[in-house]
Structure formats: C-alpha cells, structure tokens
Coordinates of C-alpha atoms in Angstrom, one line a residue:
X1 CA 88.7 -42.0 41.7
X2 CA 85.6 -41.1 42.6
X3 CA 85.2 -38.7 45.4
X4 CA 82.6 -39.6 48.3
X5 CA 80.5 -36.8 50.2
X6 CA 79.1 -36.9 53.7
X7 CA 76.0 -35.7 54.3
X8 CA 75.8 -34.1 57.4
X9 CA 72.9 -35.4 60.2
X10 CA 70.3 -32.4 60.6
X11 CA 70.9 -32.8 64.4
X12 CA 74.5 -32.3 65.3
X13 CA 75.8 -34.5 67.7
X14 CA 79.3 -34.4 69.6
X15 CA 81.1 -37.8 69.9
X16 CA 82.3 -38.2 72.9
X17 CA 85.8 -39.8 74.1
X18 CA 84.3 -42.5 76.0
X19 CA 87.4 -43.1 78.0
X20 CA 87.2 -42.1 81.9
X21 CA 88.4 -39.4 83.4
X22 CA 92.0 -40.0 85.2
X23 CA 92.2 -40.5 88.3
X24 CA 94.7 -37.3 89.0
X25 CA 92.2 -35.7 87.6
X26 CA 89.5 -36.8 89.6
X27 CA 90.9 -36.3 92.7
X28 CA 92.7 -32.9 91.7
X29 CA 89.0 -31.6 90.7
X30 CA 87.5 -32.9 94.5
X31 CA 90.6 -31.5 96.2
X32 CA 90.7 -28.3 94.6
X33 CA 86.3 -28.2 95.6
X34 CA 87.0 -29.1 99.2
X35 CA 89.7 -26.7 99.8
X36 CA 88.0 -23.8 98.1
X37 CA 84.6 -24.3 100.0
X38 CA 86.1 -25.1 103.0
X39 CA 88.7 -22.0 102.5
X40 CA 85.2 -19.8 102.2
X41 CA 83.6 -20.9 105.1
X42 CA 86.6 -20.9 107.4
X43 CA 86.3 -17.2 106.6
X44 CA 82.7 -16.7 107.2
X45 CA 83.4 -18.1 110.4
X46 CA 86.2 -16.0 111.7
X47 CA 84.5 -13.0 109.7
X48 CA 83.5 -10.5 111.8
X49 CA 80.2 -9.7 110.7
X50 CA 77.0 -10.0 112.0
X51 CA 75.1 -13.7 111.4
X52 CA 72.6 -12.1 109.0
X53 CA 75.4 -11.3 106.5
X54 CA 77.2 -14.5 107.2
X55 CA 74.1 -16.4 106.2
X56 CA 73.5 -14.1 103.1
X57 CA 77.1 -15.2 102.0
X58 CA 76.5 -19.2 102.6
X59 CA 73.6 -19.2 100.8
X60 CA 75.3 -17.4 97.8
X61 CA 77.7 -20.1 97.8
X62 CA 74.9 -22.9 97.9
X63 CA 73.1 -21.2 95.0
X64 CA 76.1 -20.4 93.2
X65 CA 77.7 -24.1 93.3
X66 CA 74.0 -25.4 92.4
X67 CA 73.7 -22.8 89.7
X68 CA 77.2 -23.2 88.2
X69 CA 76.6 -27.3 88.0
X70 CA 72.9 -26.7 86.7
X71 CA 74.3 -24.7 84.0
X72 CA 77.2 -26.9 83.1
X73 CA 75.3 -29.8 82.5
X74 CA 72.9 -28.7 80.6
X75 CA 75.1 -26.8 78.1
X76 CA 76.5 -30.5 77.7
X77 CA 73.6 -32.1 77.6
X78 CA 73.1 -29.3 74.4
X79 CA 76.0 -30.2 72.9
X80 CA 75.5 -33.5 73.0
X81 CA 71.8 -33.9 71.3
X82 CA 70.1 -34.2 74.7
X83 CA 67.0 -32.3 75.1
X84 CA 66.8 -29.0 77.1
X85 CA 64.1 -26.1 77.2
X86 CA 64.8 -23.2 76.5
X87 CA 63.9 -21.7 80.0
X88 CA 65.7 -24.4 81.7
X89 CA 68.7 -23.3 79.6
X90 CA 67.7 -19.6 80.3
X91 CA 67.1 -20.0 84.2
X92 CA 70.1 -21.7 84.4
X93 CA 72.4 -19.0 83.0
X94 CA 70.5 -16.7 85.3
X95 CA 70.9 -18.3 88.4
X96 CA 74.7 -18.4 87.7
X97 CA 75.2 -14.8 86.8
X98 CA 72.8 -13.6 89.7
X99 CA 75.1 -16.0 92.1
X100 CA 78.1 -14.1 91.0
X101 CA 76.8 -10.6 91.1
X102 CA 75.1 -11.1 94.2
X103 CA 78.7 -11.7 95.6
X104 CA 80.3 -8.7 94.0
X105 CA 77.3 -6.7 95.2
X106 CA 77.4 -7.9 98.8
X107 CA 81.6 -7.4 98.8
X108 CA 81.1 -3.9 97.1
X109 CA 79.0 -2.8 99.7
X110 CA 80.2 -5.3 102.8
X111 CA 82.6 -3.1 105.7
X112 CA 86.1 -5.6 104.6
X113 CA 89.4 -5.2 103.9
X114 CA 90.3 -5.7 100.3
X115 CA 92.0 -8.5 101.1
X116 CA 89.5 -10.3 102.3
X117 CA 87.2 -9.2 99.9
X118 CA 89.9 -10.9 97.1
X119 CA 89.8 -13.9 99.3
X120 CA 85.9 -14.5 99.1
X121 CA 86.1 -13.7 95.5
X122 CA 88.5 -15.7 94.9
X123 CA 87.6 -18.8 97.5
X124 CA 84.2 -18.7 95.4
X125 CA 85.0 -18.7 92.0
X126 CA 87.8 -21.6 92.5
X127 CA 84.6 -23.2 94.4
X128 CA 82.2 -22.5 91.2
X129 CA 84.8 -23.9 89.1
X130 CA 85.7 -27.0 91.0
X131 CA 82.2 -27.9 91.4
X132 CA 81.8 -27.5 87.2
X133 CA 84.7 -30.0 87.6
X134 CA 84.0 -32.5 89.8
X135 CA 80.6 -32.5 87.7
X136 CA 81.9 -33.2 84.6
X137 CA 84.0 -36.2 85.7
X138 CA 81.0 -37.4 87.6
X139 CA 79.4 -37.5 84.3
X140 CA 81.9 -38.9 81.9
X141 CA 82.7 -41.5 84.5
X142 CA 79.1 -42.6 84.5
X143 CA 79.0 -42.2 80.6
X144 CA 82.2 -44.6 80.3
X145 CA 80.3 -47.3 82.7
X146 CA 77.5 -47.4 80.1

C-alpha cells in the first residue's frame, strides 16, 4: 500500500465551519452587549462626578468597543488568509490595550468606592467582550449567506 503525502499550501488558510451561528447564540451575545453598555452608562449617569470625567469615561467606552471589534476582526481576517498590514494589525492592538489602561488609569486615580470602581471594570470588559461577540456572529452569518 502505498502511502500518500500532502503537501502543505505555502499560505495557511483556516477552513471555516460555514454553518451560522445559532440563534441562542446570537441573541445571548446582543443581550449580554446591551445590558453591559447600558449597565455602564446608567452608572455614569448617576455617578457623581463632574461632566468632564463623565465624558472621559464614555468616550473610553466608544474607543474601547471600536478598538476591541477592530482588533478582532482583523486577527480573523489573519487567520483566515485575508490581507492585513502590519500597522493596521499593530494600531489595532494598541488602541485596545490603551482603551483598557486608560480605564484602570482613570479608576486608579478617580475619587470611587471600590465597588463602583469593580462595576465599571467589570460593565466594560463584559461590554468589550460582547461587542467581540456580536462581531463575530455578524461575520459568520454574513460568511454562511455567501
């Protein structure tokens, strides 16, 4: 019996389950976005700081959701053979770790309890990680449709 070898491709390439995402998951990953998002800025609002630091903490969360998607899909658009620059790829691992260290900076320094500090810790990396989420199954949904 003779024995057959497979050469490998010079560019490796991840085959993808084409199948969509279900819908449990789906909706889990939006629910779990909303409520963390919404959770944060229910607490900037009844935070009693001044609007200048309640605005610094918004637009963390902007960056950091835009960040944290920007990153995941290009590390998947990596994996899967898709082109992507270097500083693309490089800017978008920045902009995620400067997101989250801006937070832990502005809570280190910020006049809060600790449990309040926990909850905007918390509230924004269940929001970072939902948004990651909700991304994906964007994508594989789309991906399925083709």
């Amino acid at each position: 019996m003779e024995e057959e070898t497979v050469k490998p491709d010079a560019t490796p390439r991840i085959k993808r389950n084409k199948e969509v995402p279900s819908a449990a998951f789906v909706g889990a990953a939006w629910f779990v976005l909303f409520v963390g998002v919404i959770a944060y800025l229910i607490g900037l609002w009844n935070a009693e700081m001044q609007l200048n630091e309640k605005g610094y903490y918004f637009t963390i969360l902007l960056f950091g959701l835009f960040s944290a998607v920007t990153l995941q899909k290009s590390v998947r658009d990596k994996l899967e053979g898709i082109p992507v620059t270097n500083i693309f790829f490089a800017i978008s691992w920045f902009g995620t770790i400067v997101s989250i260290l801006l937070l832990v900076v502005g809570l280190w320094n910020a006049e809060l309890a600790l449990s309040e500090k926990g909850f905007y810790g918390m509230s924004y990396t269940l929001s970072l990680f939902a948004a990651i989420s909700v991304q994906k199954n964007i994508r594989d949904t789309a991906e399925s449709e083709r």
